[in-house]
Short mmCIF file of C-alpha atoms in Angstrom, two decimals:
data_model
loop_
_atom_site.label_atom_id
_atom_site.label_comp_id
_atom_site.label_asym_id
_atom_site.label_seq_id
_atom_site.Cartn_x
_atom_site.Cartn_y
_atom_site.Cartn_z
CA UNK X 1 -2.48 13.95 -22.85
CA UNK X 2 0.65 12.63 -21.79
CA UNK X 3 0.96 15.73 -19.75
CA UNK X 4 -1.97 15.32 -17.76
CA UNK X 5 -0.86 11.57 -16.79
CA UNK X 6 2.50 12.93 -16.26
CA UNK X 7 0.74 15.60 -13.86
CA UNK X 8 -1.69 12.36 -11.88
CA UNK X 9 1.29 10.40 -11.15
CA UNK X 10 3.29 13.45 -9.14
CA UNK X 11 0.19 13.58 -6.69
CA UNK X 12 -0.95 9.78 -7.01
CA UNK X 13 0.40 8.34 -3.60
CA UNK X 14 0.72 4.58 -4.60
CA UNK X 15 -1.17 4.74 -7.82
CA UNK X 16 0.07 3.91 -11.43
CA UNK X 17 -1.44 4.40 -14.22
CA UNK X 18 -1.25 2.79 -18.05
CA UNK X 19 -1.36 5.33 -20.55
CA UNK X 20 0.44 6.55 -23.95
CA UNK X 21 1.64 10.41 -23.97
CA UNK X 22 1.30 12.51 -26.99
CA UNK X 23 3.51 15.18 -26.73
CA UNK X 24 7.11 14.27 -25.13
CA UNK X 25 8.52 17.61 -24.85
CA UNK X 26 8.04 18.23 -20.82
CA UNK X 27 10.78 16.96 -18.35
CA UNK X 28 9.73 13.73 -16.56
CA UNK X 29 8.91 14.25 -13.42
CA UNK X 30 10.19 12.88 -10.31
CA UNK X 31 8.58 10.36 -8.69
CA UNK X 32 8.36 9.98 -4.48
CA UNK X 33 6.75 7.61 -3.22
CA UNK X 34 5.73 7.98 1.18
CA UNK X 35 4.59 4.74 2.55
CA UNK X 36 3.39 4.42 6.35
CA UNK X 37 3.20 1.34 7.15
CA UNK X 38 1.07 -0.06 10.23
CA UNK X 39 -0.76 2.85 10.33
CA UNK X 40 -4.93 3.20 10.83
CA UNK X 41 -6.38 5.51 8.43
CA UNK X 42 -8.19 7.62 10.69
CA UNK X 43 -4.91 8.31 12.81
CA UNK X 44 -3.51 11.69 11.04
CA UNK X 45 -5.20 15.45 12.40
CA UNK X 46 -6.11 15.61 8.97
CA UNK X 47 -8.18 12.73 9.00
CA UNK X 48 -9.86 13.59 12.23
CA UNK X 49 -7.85 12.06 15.05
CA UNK X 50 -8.48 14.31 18.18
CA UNK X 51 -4.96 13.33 20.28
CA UNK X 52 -2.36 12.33 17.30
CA UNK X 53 -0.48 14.68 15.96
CA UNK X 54 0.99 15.18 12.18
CA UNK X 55 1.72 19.01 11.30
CA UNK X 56 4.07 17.83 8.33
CA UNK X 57 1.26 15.15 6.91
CA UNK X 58 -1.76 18.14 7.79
CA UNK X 59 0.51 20.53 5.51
CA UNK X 60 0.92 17.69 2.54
CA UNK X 61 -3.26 17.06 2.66
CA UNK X 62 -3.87 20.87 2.22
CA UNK X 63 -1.40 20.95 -0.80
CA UNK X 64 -2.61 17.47 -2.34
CA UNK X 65 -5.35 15.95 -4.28
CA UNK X 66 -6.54 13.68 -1.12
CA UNK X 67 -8.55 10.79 -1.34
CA UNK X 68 -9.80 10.01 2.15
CA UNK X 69 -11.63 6.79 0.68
CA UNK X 70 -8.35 5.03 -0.41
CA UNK X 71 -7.69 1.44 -0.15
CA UNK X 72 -4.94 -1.24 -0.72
CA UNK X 73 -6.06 -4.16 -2.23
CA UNK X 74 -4.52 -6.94 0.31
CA UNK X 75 -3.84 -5.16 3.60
CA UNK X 76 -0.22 -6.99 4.92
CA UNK X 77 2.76 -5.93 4.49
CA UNK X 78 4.45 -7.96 1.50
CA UNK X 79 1.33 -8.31 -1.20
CA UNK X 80 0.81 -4.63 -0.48
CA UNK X 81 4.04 -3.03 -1.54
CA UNK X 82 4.39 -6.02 -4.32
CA UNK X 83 0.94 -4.77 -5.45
CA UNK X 84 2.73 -1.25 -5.33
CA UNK X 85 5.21 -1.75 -7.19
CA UNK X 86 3.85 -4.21 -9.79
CA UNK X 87 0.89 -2.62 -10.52
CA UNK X 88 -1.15 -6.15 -9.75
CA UNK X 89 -3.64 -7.79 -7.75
CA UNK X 90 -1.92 -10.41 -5.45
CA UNK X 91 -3.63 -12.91 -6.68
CA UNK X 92 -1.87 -11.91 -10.28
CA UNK X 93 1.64 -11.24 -8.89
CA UNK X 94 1.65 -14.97 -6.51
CA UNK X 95 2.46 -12.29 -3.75
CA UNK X 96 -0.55 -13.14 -1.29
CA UNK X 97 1.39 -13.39 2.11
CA UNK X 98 4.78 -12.32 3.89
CA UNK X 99 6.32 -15.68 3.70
CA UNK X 100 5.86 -19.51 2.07
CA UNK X 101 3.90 -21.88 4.98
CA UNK X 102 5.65 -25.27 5.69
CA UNK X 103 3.22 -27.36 3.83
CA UNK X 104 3.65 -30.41 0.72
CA UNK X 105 2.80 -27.90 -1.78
CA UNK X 106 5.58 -25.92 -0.93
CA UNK X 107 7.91 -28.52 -0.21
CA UNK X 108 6.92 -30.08 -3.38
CA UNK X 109 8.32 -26.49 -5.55
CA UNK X 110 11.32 -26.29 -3.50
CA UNK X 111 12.48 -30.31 -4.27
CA UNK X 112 11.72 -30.11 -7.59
CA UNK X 113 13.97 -26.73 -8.38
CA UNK X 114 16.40 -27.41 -6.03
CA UNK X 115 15.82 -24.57 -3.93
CA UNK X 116 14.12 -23.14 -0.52
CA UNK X 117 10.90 -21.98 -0.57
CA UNK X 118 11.83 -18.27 -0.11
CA UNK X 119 13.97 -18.38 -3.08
CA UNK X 120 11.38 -19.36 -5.22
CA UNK X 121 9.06 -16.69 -4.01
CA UNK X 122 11.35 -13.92 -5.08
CA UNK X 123 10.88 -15.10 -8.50
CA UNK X 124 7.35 -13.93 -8.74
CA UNK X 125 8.96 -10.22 -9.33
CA UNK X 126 11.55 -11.44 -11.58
CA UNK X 127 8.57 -12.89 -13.57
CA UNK X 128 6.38 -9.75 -13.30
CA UNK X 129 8.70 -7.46 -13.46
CA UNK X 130 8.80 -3.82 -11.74
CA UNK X 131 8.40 -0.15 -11.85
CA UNK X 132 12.03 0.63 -11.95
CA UNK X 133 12.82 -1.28 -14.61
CA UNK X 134 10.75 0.19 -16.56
CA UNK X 135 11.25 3.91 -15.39
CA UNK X 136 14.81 3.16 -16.04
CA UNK X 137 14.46 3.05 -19.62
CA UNK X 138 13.28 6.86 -19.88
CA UNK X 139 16.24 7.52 -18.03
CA UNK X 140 15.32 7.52 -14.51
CA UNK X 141 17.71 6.54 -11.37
CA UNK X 142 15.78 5.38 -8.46
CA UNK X 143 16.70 5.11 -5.14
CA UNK X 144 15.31 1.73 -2.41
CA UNK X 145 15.25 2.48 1.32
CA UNK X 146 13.15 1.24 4.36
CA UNK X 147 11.22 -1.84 3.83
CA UNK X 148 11.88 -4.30 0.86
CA UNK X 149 10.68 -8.04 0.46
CA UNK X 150 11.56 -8.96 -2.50
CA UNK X 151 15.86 -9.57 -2.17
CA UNK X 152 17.92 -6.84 -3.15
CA UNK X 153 17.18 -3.82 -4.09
CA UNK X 154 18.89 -4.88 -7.41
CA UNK X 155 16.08 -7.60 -7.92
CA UNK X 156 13.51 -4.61 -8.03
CA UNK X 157 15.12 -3.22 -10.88
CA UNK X 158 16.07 0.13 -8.33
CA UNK X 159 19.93 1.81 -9.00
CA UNK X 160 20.80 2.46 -5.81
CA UNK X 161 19.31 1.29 -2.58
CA UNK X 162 19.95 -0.26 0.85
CA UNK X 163 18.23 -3.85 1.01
CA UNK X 164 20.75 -6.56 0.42
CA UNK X 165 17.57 -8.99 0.93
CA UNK X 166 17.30 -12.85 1.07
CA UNK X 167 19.42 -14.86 1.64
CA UNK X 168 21.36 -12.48 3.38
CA UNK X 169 21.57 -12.24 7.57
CA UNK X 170 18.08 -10.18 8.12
CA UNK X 171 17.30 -9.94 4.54
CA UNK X 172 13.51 -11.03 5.12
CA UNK X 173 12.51 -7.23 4.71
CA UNK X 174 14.97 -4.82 4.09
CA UNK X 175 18.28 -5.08 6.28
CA UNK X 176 20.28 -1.72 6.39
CA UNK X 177 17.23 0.10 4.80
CA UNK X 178 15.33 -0.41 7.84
CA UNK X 179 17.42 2.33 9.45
CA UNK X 180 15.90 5.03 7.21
CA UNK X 181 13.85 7.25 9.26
CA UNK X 182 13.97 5.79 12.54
CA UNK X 183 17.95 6.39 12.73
CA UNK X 184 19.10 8.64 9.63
CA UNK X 185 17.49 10.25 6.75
CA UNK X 186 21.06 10.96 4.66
CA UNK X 187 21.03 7.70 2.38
CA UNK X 188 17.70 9.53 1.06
CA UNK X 189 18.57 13.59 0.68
CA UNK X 190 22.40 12.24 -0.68
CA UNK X 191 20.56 10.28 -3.43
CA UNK X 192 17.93 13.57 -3.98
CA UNK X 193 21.05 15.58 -4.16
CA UNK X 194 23.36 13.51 -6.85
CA UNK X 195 20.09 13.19 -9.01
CA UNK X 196 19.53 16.58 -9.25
CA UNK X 197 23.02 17.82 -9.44
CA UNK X 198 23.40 14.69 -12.87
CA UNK X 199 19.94 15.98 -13.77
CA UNK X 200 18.51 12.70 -13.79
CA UNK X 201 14.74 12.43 -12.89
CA UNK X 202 14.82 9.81 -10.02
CA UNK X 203 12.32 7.62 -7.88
CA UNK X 204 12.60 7.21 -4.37
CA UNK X 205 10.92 4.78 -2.22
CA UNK X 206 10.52 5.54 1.17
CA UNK X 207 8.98 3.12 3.43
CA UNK X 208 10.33 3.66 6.72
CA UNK X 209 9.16 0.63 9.13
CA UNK X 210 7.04 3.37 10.75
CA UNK X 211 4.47 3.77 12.93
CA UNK X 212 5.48 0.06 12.67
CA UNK X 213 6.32 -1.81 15.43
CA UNK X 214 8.98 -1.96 17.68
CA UNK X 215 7.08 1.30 19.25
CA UNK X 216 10.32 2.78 20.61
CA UNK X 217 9.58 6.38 20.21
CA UNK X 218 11.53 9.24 21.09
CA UNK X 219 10.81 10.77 24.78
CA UNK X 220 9.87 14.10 24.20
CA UNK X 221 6.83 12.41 22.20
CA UNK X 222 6.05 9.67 24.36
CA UNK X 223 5.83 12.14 27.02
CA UNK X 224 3.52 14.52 25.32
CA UNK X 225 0.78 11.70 24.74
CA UNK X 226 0.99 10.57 28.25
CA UNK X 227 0.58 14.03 29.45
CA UNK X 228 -2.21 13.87 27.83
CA UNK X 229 -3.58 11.04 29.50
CA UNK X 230 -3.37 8.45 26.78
CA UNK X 231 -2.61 4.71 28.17
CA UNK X 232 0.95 4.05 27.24
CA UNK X 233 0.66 1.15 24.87
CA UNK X 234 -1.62 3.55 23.06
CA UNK X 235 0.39 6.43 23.84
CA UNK X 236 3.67 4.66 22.19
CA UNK X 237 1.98 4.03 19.30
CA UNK X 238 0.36 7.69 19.13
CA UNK X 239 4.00 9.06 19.31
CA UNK X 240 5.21 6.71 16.77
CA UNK X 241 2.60 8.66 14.07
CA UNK X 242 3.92 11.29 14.81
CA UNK X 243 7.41 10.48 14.79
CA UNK X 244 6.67 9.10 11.33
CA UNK X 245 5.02 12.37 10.54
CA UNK X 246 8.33 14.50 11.65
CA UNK X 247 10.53 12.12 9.00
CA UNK X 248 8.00 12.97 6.25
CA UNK X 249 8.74 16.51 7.23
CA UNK X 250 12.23 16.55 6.78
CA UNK X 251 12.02 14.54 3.42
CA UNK X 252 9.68 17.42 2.14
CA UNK X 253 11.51 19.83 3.03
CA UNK X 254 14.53 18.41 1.71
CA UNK X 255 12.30 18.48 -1.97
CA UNK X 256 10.92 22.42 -1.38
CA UNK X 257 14.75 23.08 -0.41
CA UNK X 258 16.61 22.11 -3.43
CA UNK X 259 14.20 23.95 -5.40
CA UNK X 260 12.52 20.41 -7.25
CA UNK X 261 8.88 20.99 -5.89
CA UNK X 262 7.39 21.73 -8.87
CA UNK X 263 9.19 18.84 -10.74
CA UNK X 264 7.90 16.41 -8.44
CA UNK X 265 5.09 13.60 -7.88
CA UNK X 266 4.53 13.11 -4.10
CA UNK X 267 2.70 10.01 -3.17
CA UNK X 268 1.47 9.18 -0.02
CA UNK X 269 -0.36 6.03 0.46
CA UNK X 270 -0.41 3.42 3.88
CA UNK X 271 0.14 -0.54 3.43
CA UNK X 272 -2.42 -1.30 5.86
CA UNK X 273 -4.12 -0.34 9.05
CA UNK X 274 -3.97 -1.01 12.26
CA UNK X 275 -5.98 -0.92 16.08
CA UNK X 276 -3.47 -0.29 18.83
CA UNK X 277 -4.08 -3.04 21.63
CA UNK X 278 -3.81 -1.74 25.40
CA UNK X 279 -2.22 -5.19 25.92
CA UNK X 280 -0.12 -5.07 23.03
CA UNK X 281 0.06 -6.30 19.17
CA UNK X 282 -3.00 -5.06 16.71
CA UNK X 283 -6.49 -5.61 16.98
CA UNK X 284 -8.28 -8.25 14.70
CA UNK X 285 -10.04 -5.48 12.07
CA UNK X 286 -6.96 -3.97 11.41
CA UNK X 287 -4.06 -5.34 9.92
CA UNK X 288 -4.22 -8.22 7.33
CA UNK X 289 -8.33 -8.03 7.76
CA UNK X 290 -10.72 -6.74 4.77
CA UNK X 291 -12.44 -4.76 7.16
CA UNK X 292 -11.97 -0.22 6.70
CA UNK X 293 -9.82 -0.73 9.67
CA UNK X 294 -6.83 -2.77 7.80
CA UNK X 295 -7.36 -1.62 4.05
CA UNK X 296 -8.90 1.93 4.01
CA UNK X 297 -5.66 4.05 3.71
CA UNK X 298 -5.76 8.68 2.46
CA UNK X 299 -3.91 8.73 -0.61
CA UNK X 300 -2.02 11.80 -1.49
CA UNK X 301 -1.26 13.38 -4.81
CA UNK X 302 1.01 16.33 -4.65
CA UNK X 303 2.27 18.01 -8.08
CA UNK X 304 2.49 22.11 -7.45
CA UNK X 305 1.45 23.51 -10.57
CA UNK X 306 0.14 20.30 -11.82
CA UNK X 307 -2.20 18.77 -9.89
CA UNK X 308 -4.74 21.39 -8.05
CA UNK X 309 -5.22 20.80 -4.06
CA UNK X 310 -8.22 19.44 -3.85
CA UNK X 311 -10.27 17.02 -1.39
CA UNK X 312 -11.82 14.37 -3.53
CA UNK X 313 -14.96 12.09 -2.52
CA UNK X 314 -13.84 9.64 -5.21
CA UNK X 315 -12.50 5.58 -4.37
CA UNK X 316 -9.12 5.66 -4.78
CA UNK X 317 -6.56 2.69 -4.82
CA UNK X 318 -2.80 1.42 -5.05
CA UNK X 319 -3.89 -0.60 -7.75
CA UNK X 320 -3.89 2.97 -9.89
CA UNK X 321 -0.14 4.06 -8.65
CA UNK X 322 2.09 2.29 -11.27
CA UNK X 323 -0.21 2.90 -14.57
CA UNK X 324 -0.59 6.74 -13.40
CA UNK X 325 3.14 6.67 -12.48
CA UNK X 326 4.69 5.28 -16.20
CA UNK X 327 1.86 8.00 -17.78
CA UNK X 328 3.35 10.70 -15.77
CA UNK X 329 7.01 9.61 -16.70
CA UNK X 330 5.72 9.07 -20.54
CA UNK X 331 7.22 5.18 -19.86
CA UNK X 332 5.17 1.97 -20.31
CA UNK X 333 5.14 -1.65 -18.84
CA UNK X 334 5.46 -4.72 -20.72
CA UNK X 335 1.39 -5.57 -20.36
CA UNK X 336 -1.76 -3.58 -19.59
CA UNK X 337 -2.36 -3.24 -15.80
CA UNK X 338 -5.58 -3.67 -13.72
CA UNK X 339 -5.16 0.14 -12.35
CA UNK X 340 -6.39 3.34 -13.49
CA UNK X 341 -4.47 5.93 -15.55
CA UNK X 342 -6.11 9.09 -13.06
CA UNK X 343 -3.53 11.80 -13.98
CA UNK X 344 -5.71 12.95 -16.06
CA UNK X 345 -8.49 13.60 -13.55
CA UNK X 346 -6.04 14.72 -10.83
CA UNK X 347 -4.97 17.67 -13.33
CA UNK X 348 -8.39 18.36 -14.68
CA UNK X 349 -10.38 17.98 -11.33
CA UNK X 350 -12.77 15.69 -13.03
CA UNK X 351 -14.67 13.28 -11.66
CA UNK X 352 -13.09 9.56 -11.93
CA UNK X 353 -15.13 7.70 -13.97
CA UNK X 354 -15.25 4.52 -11.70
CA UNK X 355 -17.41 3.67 -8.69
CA UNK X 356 -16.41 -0.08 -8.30
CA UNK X 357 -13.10 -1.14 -6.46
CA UNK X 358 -12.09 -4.39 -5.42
CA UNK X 359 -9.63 -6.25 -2.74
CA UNK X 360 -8.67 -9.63 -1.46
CA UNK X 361 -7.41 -10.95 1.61
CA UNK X 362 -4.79 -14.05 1.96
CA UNK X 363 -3.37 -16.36 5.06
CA UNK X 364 0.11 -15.10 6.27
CA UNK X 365 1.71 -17.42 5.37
CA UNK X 366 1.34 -18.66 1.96
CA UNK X 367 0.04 -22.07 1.28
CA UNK X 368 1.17 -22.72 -2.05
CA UNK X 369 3.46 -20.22 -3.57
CA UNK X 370 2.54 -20.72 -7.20
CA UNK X 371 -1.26 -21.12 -6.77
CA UNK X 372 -2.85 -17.87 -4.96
CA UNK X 373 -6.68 -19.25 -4.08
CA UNK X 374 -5.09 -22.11 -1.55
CA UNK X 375 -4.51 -19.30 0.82
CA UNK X 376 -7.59 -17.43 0.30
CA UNK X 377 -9.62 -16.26 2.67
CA UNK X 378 -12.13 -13.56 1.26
CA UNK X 379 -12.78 -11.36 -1.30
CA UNK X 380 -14.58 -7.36 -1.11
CA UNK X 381 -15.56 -5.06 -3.44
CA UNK X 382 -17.12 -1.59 -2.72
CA UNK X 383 -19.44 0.21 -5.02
CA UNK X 384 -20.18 3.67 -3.90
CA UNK X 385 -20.79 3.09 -0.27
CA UNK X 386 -22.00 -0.43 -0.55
CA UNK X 387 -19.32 -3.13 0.55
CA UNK X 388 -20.23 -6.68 0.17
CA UNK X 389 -17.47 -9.18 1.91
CA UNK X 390 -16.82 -12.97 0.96
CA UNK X 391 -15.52 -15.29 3.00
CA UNK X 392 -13.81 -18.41 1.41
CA UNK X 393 -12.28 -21.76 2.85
CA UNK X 394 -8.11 -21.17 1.85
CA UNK X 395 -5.57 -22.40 4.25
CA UNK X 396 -5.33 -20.20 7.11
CA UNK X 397 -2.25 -22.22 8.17
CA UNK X 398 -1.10 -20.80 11.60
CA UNK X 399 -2.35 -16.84 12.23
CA UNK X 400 -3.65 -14.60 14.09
CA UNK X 401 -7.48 -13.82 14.07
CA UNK X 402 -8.42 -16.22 11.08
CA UNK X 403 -12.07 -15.50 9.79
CA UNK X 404 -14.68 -17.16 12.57
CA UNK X 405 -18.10 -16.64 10.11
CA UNK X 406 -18.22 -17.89 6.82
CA UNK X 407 -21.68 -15.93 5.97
CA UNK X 408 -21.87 -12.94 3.41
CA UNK X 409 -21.11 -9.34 5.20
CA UNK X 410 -23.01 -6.40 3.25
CA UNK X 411 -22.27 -3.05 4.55
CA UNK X 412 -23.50 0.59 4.06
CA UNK X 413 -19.98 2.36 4.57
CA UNK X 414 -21.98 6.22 4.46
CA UNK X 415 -23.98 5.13 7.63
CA UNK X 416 -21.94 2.46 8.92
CA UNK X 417 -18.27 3.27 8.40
CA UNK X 418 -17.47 0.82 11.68
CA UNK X 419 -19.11 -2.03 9.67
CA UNK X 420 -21.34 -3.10 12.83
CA UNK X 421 -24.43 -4.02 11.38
CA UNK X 422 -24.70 -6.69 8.45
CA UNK X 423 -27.65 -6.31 5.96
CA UNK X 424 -26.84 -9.02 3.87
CA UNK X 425 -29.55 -11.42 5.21
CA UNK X 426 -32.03 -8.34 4.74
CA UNK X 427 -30.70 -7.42 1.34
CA UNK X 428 -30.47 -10.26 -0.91
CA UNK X 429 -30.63 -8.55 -4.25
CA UNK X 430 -27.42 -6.99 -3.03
CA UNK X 431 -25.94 -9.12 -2.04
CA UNK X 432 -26.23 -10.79 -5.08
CA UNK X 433 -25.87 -7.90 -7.38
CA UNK X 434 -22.18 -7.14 -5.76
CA UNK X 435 -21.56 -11.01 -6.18
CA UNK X 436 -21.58 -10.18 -9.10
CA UNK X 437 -19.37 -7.37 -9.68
CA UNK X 438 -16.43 -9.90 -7.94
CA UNK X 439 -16.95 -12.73 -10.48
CA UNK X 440 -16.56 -9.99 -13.32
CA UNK X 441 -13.42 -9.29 -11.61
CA UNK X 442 -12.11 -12.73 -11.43
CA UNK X 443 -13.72 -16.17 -10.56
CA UNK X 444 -11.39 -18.36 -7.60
CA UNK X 445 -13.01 -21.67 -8.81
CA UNK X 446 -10.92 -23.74 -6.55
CA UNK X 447 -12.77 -22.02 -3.42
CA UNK X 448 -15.94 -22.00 -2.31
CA UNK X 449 -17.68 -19.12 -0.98
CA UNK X 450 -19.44 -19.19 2.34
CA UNK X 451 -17.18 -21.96 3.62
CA UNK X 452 -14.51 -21.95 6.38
CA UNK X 453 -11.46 -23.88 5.62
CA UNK X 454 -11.26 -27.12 7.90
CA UNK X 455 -9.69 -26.52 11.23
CA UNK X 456 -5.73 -27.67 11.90
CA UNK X 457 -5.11 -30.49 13.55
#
């Protein structure tokens, strides 16, 4: 049993999973986690995309358990990679946004402890705390680089990494680590290197800012999309996937090269999506939305050995990464997790035994930093290919594209994967049925459903 989970996690991209071993005798494996971030989920040749090119991410799909239906519960930055490395629902972790809004509420927390806002938001992780903590105590080393909200990489629990964090000089999201990918990759193979050479079974997290924004790509790939006659704020972006893609080739290879394939879990997962704008910036069913467009994200298990290549028709989501991640490493948390232990299935090839996920979807900026439904904004579950989404009346404070129609959006994601048409009005038993399914979930009884929240003045 604990075999199995530990087999899941090494292919899980993103997904943990809660479960008890029975036999301890297997080395741990190591744990690598690839996050894209700003990236939409049809933009890979794997997943379809008839210009963008990515050879290295192509190669990873055919030697993976893929899940082409994955999804991130809250599609922004921040409450995605705090989900990630949690193992909880925003709404559980306090995480819903990137940073605390200017309101009383806020104002209110930071008077009465004595300190600012952002502070106080860190907290939420020292309260919950976090997979390399609790890696640590079976021994593992683990290894921050690229993006990190949540202070230093210290704060995380990680030995080694590259964030100093908050409050330090641009410590929002990840300082020095930012430079991982886009400028070096040595921070990353050095740490691969000293684990293997102490024999420690590590964790790395690599979340370059990439295809993120600035798109500054090299030439030689900027030209090749304009050659093909792509418009060049599309075009940059285009080249930035792939430039992404070329980094996750040169990690892999660094794995295969030192000989550690088969002793490794490689997880690929995406934080959100995003619609390149000819103008500039994202469009508005893409990043931060509910919508396929901003939370749909392939998930990648890879485990040789372990976990069979396979293409899986299954929902998939973050929410499973740390539960299947402390099975395959024969750790636990301090509490039971919301996620799936799917090791278990990934080894065996057996069919998940879930059809139900859920997500949420939060204002930017966060309203009230210790109460999650005052920035709430709606609420989606799919069940097979039927996705019902709730709007609700939280604070959008100041953002972009802030919901505009407060009525209930059913979709059929098998004929409709664009979600055009709405059949809520002609499906009420639906509607109501998957109303449901989200109160069994949780209940935000300080929001009302169907409701916009009152427009700023």
């Amino acid at each position: 049993m604990k075999n199995h989970i530990n087999s899941l996690l090494r292919r899980l991209p993103l997904l943990f999973v809660v479960a008890t071993a029975t036999t301890g005798n297997a080395k741990p494996p190591n744990i690598v986690l690839i996050l894209s971030d700003d990236q939409g989920y049809t933009d890979y040749g794997f997943m379809g995309h008839e210009e963008i090119e990515t050879p290295n991410l192509d190669q990873l799909a055919k030697e993976s358990t893929l899940f082409r239906r994955g999804y991130v519960p809250t599609a922004l930055c921040r409450p995605a990679l705090s989900t990630l490395i949690t193992g909880l629902y925003s709404h559980q972790n306090k995480t819903t946004g990137n940073d605390p809004a200017r309101t009383p509420a806020n104002q209110a927390h930071a008077e009465k402890a004595g300190k600012d806002a952002r502070e106080l938001l860190l907290t939420h992780i020292d309260r919950t705390g976090a997979l390399p903590q609790w890696l640590a105590k079976k021994g593992y080393v683990s290894f921050q680089s690229g993006k990190w909200w949540e202070g230093s990489f210290e704060r995380g629990g990680f030995t080694e990494g590259m964030t100093k964090g908050y409050p330090n000089p641009g410590g929002r999201h990840g300082d020095a680590g930012l430079a991982i990918g886009r400028e070096t990759m040595k921070p990353v193979t050095e740490f691969i290197d000293r684990s293997v050479e102490a024999e420690k079974p590590f964790f790395l997290w690599y979340a370059p800012v990439m295809p993120h924004t600035p798109h500054n790509p090299p030439a030689r790939l900027l030209d090749k999309y304009l050659k093909k006659g792509v418009q060049e704020r599309i075009a940059q972006y285009y080249a930035m996937c792939e430039w992404f893609d070329e980094t996750c080739g040169t990690l892999l290879d660094h794995i295969d090269d030192a000989g550690i394939a088969d002793d490794t879990l490689v997880i690929y997962v995406t934080d959100n999506g995003w619609i390149q704008k000819e103008v500039g910036g994202y469009g508005p069913r893409s990043k931060r939305s509910p919508y396929e467009l901003g939370t749909r994200t392939p998930i990648m298990f890879r485990w040789p050995g372990k976990i069979p290549p396979a293409d899986r028709p299954e929902l998939c989501s973050s929410i499973d990464f740390v539960p299947t991640v402390l099975a395959a490493a024969e750790a636990e948390g301090p509490h039971d997790f919301p996620g799936l232990n799917l090791l278990p299935q990934l080894k065996s090839g057996e069919a998940i035994e879930r059809d139900t996920i859920f997500g949420e979807s939060f204002a930017h900026d966060i309203a009230d930093i210790e109460n999650p439904q005052a920035s709430l904004l709606y609420r989606w579950v799919i069940q097979g290919h039927d996705k019902l989404l709730l709007t609700y009346d939280g604070a959008t404070g100041s953002m972009r594209y802030p919901p505009e129609n407060a009525e209930p959006q059913l979709y059929n994601l098998k004929d409709d994967p664009k979600e055009t048409v709405n059949l809520a009005e002609a499906n009420p038993a639906k509607v109501q049925q998957l109303s449901a399914l989200l109160d069994e979930w949780y209940v935000p009884n300080q929001r009302q459903a169907g409701k916009l929240a009152p427009t700023a003045r």
